[in-house]
mmCIF file of C-alpha atoms in Angstrom:
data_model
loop_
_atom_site.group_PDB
_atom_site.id
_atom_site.type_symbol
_atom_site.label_atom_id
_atom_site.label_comp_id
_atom_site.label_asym_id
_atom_site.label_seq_id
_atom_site.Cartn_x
_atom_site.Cartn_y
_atom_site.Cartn_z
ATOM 1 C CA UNK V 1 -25.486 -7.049 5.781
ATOM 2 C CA UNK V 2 -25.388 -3.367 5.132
ATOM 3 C CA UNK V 3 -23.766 -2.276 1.738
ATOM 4 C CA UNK V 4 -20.387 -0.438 1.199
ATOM 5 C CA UNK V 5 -20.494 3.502 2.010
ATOM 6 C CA UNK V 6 -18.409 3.645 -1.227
ATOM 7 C CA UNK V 7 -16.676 2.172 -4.497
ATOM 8 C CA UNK V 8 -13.580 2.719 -4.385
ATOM 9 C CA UNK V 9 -11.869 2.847 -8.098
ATOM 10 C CA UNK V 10 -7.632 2.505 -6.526
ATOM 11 C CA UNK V 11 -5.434 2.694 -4.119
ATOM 12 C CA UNK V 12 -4.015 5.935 -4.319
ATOM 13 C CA UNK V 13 -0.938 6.629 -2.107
ATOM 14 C CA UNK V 14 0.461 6.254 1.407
ATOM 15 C CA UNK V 15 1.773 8.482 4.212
ATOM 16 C CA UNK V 16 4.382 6.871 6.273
ATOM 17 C CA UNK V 17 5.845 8.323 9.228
ATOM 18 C CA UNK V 18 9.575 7.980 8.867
ATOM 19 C CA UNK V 19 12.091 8.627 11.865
ATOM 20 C CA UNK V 20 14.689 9.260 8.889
ATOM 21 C CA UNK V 21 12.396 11.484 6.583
ATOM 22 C CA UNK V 22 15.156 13.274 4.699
ATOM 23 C CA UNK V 23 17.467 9.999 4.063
ATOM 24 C CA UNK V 24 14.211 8.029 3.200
ATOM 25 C CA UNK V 25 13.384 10.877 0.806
ATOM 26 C CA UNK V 26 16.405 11.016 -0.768
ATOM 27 C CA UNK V 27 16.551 6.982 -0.857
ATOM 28 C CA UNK V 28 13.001 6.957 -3.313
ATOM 29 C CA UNK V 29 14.414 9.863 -5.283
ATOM 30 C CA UNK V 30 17.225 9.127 -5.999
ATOM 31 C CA UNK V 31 17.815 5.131 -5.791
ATOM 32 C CA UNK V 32 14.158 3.683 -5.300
ATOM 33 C CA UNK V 33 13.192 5.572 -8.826
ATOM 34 C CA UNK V 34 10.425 7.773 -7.709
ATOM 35 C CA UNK V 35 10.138 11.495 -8.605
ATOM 36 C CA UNK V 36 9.535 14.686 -5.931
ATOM 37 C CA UNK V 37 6.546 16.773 -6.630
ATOM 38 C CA UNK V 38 6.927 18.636 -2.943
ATOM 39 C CA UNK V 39 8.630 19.082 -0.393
ATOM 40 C CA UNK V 40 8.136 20.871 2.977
ATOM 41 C CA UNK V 41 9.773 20.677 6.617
ATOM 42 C CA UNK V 42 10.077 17.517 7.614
ATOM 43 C CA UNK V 43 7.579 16.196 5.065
ATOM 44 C CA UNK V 44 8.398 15.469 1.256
ATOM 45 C CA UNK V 45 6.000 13.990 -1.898
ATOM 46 C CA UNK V 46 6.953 11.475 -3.913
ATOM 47 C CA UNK V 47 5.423 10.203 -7.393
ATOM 48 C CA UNK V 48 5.774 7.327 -9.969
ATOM 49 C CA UNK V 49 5.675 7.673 -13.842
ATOM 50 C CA UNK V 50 1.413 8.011 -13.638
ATOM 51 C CA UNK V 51 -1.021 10.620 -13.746
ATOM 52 C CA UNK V 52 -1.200 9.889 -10.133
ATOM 53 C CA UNK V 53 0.027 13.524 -8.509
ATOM 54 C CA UNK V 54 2.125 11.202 -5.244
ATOM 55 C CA UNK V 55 2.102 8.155 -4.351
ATOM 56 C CA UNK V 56 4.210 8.289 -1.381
ATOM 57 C CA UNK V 57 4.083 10.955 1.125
ATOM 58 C CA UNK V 58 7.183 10.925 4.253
ATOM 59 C CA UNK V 59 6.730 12.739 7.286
ATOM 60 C CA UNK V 60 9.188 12.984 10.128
ATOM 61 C CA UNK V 61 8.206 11.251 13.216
ATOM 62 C CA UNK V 62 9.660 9.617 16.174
ATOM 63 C CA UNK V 63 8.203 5.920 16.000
ATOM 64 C CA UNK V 64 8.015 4.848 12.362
ATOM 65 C CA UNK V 65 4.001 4.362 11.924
ATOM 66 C CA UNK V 66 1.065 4.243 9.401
ATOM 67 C CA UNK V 67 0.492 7.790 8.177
ATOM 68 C CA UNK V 68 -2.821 7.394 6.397
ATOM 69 C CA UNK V 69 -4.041 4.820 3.060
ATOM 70 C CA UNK V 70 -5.420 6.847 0.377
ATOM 71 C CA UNK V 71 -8.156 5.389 -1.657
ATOM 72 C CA UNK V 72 -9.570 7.077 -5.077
ATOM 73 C CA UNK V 73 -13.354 7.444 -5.815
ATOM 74 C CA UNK V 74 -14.795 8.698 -9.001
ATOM 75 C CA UNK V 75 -16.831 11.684 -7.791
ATOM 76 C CA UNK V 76 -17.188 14.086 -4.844
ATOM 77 C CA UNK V 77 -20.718 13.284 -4.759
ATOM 78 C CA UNK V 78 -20.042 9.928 -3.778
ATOM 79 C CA UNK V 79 -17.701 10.897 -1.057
ATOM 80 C CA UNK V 80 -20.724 13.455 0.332
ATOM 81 C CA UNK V 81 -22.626 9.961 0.427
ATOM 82 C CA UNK V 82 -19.965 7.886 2.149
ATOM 83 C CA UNK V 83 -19.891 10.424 4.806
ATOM 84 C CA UNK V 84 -23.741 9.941 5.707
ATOM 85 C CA UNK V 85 -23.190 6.131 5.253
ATOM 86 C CA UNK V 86 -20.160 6.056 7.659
ATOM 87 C CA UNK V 87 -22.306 7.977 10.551
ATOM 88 C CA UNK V 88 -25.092 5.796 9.734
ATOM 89 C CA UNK V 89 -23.171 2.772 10.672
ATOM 90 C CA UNK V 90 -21.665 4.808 13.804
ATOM 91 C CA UNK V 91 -18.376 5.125 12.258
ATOM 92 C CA UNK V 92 -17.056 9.002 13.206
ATOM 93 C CA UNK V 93 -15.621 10.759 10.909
ATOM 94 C CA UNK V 94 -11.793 12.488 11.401
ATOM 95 C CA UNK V 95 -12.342 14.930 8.804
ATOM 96 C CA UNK V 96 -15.278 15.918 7.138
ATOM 97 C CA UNK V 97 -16.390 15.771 3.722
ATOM 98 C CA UNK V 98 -14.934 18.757 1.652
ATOM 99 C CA UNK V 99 -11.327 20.183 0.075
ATOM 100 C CA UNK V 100 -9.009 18.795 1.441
ATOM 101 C CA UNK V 101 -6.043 21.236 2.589
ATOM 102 C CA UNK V 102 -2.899 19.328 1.472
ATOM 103 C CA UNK V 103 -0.561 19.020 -1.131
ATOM 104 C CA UNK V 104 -2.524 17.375 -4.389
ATOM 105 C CA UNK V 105 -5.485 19.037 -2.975
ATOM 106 C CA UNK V 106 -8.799 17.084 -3.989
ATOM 107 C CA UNK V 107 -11.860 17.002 -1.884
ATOM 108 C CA UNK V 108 -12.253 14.005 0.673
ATOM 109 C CA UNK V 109 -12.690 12.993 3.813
ATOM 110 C CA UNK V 110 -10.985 11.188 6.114
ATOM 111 C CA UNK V 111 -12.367 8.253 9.099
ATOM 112 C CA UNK V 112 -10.311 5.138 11.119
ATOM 113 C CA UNK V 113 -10.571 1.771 10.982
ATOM 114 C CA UNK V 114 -10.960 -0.442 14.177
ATOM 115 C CA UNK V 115 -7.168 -0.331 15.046
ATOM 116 C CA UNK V 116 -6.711 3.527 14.340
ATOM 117 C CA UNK V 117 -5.676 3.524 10.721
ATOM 118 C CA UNK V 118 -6.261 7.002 9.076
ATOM 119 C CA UNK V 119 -8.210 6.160 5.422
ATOM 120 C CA UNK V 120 -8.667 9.017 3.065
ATOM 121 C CA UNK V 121 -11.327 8.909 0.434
ATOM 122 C CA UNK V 122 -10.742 11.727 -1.977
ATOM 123 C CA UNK V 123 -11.543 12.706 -5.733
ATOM 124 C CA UNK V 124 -10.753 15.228 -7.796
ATOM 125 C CA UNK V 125 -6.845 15.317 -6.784
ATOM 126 C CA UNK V 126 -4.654 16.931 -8.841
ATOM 127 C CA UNK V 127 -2.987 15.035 -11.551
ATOM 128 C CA UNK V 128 0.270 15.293 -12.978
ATOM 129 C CA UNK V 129 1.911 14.766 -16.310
ATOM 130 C CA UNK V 130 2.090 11.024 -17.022
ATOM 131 C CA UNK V 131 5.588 9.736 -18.052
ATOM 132 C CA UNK V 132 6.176 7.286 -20.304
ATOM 133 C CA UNK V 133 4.949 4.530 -17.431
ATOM 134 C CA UNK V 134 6.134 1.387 -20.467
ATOM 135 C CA UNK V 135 9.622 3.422 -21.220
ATOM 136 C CA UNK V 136 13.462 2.289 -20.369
ATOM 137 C CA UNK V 137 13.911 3.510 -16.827
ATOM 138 C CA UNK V 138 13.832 1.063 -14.547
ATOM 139 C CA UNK V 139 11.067 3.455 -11.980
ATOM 140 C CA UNK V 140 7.906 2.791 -10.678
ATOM 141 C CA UNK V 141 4.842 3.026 -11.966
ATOM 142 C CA UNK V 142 2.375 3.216 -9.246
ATOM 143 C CA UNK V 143 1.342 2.016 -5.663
ATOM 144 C CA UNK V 144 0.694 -1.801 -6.085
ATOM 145 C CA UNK V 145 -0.394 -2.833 -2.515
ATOM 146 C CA UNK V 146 0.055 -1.907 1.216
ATOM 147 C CA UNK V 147 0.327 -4.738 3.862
ATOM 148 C CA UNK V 148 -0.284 -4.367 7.596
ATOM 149 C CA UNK V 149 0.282 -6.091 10.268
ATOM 150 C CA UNK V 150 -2.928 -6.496 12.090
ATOM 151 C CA UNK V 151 -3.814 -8.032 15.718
ATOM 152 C CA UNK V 152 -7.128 -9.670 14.654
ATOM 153 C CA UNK V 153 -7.083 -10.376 10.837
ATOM 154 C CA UNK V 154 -10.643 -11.575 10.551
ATOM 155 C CA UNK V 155 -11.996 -8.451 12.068
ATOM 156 C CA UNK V 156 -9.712 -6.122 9.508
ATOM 157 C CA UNK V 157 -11.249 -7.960 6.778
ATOM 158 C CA UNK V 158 -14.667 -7.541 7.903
ATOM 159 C CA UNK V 159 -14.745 -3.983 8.479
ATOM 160 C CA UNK V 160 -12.790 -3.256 5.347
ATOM 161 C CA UNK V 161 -15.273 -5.342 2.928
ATOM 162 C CA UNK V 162 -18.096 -4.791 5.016
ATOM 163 C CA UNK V 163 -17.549 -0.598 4.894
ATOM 164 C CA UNK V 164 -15.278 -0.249 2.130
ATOM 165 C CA UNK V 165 -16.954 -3.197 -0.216
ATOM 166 C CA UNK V 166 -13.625 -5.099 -0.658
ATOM 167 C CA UNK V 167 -13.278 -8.229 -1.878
ATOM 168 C CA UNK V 168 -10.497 -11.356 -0.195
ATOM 169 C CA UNK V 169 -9.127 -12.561 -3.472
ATOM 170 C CA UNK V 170 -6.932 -15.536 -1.280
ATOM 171 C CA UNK V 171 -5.882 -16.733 1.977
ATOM 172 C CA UNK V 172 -2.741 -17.811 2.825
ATOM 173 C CA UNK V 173 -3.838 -20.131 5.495
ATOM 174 C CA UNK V 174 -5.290 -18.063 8.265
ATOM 175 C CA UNK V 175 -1.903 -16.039 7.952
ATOM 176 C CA UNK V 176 -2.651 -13.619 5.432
ATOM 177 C CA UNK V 177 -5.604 -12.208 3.791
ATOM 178 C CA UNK V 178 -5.198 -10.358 0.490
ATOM 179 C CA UNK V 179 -8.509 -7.691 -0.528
ATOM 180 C CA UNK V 180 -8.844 -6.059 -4.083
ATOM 181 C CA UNK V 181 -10.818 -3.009 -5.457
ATOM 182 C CA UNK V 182 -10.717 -3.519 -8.590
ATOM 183 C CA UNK V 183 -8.828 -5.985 -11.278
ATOM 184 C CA UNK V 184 -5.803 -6.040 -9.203
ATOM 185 C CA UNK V 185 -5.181 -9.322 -7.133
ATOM 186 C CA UNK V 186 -5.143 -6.708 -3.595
ATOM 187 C CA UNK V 187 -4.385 -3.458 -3.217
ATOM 188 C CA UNK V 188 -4.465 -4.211 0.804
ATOM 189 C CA UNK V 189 -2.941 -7.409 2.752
ATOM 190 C CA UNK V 190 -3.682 -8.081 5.935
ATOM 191 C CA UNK V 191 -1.195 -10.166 7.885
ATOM 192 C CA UNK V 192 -1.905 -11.871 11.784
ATOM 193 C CA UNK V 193 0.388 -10.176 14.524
ATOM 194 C CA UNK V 194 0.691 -9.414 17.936
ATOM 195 C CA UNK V 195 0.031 -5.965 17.310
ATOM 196 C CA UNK V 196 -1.122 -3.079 14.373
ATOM 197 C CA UNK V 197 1.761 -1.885 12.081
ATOM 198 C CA UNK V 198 2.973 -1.150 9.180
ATOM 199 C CA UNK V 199 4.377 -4.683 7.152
ATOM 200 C CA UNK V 200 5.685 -3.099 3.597
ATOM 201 C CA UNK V 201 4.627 -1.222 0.731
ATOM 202 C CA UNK V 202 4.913 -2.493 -3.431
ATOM 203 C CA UNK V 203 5.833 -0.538 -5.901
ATOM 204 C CA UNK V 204 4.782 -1.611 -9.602
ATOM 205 C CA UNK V 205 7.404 -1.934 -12.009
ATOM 206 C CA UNK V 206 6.107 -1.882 -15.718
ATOM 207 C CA UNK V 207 7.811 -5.520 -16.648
ATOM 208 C CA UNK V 208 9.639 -8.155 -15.173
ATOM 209 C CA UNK V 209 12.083 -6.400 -16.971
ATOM 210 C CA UNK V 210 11.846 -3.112 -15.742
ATOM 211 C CA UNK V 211 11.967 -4.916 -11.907
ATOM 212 C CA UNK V 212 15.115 -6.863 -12.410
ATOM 213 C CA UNK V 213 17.048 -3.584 -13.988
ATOM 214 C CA UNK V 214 15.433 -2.032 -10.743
ATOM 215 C CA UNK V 215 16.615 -4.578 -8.199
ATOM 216 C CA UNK V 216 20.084 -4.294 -10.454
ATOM 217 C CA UNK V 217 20.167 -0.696 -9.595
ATOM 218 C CA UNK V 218 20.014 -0.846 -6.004
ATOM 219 C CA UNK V 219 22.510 -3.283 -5.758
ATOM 220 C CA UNK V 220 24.921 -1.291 -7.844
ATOM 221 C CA UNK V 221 23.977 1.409 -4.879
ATOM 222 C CA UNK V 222 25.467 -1.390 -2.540
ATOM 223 C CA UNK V 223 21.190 -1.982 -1.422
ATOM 224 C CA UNK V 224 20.592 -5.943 -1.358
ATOM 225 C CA UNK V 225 17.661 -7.089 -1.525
ATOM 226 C CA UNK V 226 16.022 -8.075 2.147
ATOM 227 C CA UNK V 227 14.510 -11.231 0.218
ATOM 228 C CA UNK V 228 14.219 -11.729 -3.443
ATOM 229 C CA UNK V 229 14.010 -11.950 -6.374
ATOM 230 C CA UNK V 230 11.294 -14.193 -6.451
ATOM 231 C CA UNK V 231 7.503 -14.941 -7.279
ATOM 232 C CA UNK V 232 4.418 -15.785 -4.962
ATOM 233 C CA UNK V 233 1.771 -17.523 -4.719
ATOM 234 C CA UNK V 234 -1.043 -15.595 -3.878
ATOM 235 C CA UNK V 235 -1.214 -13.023 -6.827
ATOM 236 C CA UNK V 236 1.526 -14.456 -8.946
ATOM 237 C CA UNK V 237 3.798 -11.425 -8.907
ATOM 238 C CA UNK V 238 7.190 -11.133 -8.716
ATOM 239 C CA UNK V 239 9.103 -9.785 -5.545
ATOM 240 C CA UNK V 240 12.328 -7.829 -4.106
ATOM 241 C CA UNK V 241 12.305 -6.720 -0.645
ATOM 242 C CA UNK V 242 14.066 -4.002 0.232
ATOM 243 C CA UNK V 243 14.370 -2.089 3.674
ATOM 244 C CA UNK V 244 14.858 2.025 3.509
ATOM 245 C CA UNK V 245 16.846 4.092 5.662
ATOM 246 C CA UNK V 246 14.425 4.152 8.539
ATOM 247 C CA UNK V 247 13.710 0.423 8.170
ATOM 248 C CA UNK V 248 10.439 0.153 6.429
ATOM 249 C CA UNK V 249 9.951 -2.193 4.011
ATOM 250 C CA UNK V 250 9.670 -1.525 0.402
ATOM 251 C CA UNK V 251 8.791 -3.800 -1.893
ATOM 252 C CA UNK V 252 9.520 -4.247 -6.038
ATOM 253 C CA UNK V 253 6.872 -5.889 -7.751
ATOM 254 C CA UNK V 254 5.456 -6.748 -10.910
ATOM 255 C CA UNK V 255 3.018 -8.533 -13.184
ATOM 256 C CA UNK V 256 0.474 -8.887 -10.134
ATOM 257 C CA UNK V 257 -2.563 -11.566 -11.352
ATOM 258 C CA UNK V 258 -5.600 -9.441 -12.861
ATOM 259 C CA UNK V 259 -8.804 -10.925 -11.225
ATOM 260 C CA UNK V 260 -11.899 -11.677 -13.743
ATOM 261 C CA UNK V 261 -14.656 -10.604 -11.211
ATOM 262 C CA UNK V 262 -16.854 -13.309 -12.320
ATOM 263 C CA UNK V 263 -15.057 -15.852 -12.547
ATOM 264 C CA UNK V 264 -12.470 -15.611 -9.680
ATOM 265 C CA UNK V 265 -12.853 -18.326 -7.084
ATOM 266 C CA UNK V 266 -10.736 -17.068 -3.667
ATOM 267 C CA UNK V 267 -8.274 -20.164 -2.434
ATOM 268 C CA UNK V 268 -6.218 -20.615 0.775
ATOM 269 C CA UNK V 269 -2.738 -20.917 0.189
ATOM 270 C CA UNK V 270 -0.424 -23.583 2.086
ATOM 271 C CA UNK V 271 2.382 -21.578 3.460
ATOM 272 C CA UNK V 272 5.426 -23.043 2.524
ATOM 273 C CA UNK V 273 8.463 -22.077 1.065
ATOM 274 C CA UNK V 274 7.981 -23.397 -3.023
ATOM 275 C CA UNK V 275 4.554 -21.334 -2.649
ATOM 276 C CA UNK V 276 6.007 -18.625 -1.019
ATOM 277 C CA UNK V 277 8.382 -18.326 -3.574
ATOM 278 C CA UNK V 278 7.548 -19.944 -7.475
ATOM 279 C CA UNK V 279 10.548 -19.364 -8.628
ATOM 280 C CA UNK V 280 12.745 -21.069 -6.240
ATOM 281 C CA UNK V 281 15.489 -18.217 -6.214
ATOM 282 C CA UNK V 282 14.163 -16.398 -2.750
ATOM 283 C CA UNK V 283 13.344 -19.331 -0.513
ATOM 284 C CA UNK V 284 11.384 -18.569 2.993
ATOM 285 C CA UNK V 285 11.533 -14.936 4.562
ATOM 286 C CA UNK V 286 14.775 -14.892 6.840
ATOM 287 C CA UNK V 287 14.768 -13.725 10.887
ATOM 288 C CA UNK V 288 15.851 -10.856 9.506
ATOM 289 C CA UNK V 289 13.257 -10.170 6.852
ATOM 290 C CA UNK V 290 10.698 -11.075 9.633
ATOM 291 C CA UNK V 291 11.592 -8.418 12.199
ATOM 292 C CA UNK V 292 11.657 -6.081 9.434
ATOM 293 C CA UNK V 293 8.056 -6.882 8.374
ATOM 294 C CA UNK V 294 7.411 -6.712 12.472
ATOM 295 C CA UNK V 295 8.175 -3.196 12.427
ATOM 296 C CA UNK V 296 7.000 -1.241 15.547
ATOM 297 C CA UNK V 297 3.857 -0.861 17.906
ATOM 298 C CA UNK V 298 1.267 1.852 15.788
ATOM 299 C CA UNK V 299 -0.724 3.307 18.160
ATOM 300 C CA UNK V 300 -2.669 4.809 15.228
ATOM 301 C CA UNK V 301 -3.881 8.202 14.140
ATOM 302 C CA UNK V 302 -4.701 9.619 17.609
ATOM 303 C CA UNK V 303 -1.267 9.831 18.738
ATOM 304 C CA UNK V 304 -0.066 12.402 16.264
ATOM 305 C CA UNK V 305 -3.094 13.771 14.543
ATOM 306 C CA UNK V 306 -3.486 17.256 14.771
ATOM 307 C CA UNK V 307 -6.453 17.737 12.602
#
């Protein structure tokens, strides 16, 4: 088995392509809890309470679709080395290895999975002021995961431990695969589907606290949660499902499970609703959760890349 082109230190941010941009925007600014760094025409930059410059980036579209994942490595020597290791293993690269041109700058590079995913690899992005990430407001702190609906789960999961050296922390049955880079339980999910899209993206709150005065604070906006409050399973943290103005899923979370590298033994999960949901208070996903979590058809990268 050939090793990783790359360690990747975090999952950085996300680029979703919205067919409400501007609402969506204005839904994480002003009600979701996250902070705008930039915006530009039909685009907009989003952050949480880290040194983390965005974690969310919106762009206008007209099909709702994976933008690109953005994954953090130490050094740009190491992403000079990915880039011969990804053309070693015939993997092409989309952009090559150098600054990137886009807001946070950094240097990177960019390649697609098997179902035409953008991933970015960059380091040296621009960081921003932290805020106090352990404070009162009820705001995110960071990117916790990003789950996608994928038409052949065990073939995801290859490529993305075999390329990106990830590790499958649990199984829920053969439903749902969840893959870490570092302590956190995943930073990627993979769930089984009839086609590639995007499921939802987490948000970390900085407490259980800090997530219930959250969900509290969209429901005082008249925004109910999709499902939740509740706990799973696999990873142990709490959830609160929300859907934004374009009808992606976001997701509240908090107090995901920190995995002990050594000692972590991977599982598979029964899925049923008490493991589904610990707590009791959620129960199973509705019909309506479901098609949410469905989302749309993404043809991938090649149908709206412009380089």
């Amino acid at each position: 088995m050939s090793e990783p082109v790359v360690r990747l230190r975090a999952l950085r941010s996300v680029t979703l392509r919205s067919t409400a941009c501007a609402d969506a925007g204005e839904f994480y600014r002003e009600v979701w809890g996250l902070r705008q760094v930039e915006q530009d025409t039909g685009a907009v930059w989003l952050r949480g309470t880290s040194s983390e410059h965005h974690v969310l980036q919106l762009q206008q579209a007209e099909r709702n679709a994976l933008g690109k994942v953005a994954f953090a490595v130490a050094t740009p020597r190491e992403i000079d080395e990915a880039a011969s290791r990804l053309v070693a293993q015939g993997i092409p690269l989309v952009t090559e290895p150098g600054k990137l041109d886009q807001v946070g700058g950094g240097y990177g590079l960019r390649f697609a999975d098997p179902e035409g995913r953008l991933i970015e690899l960059s380091a040296d992005v621009f960081a921003v002021t932290p805020d106090d990430p352990d404070g009162h407001p009820a705001v995110p702190r960071k990117l916790a995961h990003v789950v996608l609906n994928t038409a052949d789960i065990d073939a995801a999961c290859e490529f993305y431990t075999r390329v990106l050296g990830m590790r499958i922390s649990d199984w829920s049955e053969h439903q749902m695969a969840f893959l870490r880079c570092n302590a956190d339980h995943h930073v990627i999910a993979f769930n089984q589907a009839p086609f590639a899209s995007v499921n939802h993206v987490a948000y970390e709150m900085a407490s259980i606290d800090h997530f219930m005065r959250g969900i509290g604070r969209l429901r005082h906006n008249g925004i109910t949660p999709l499902w939740g409050p509740g706990r799973h399973g696999p990873g142990s943290n709490t959830f609160g499902y929300f859907a934004d103005p374009a009808g992606l899923v976001c997701e509240y979370t908090s107090e995901v499970e920190q995995v002990v590298e050594d000692a972590w033994l991977c599982r598979v999960w029964r899925r049923t609703p008490e493991l589904s949901d610990l707590w009791g208070t959620a129960g199973p996903p509705s019909k309506d959760v479901r098609t949410h979590m469905a989302g749309v058809p993404d043809p991938g990268y090649t149908a709206w890349w412009r380089g």
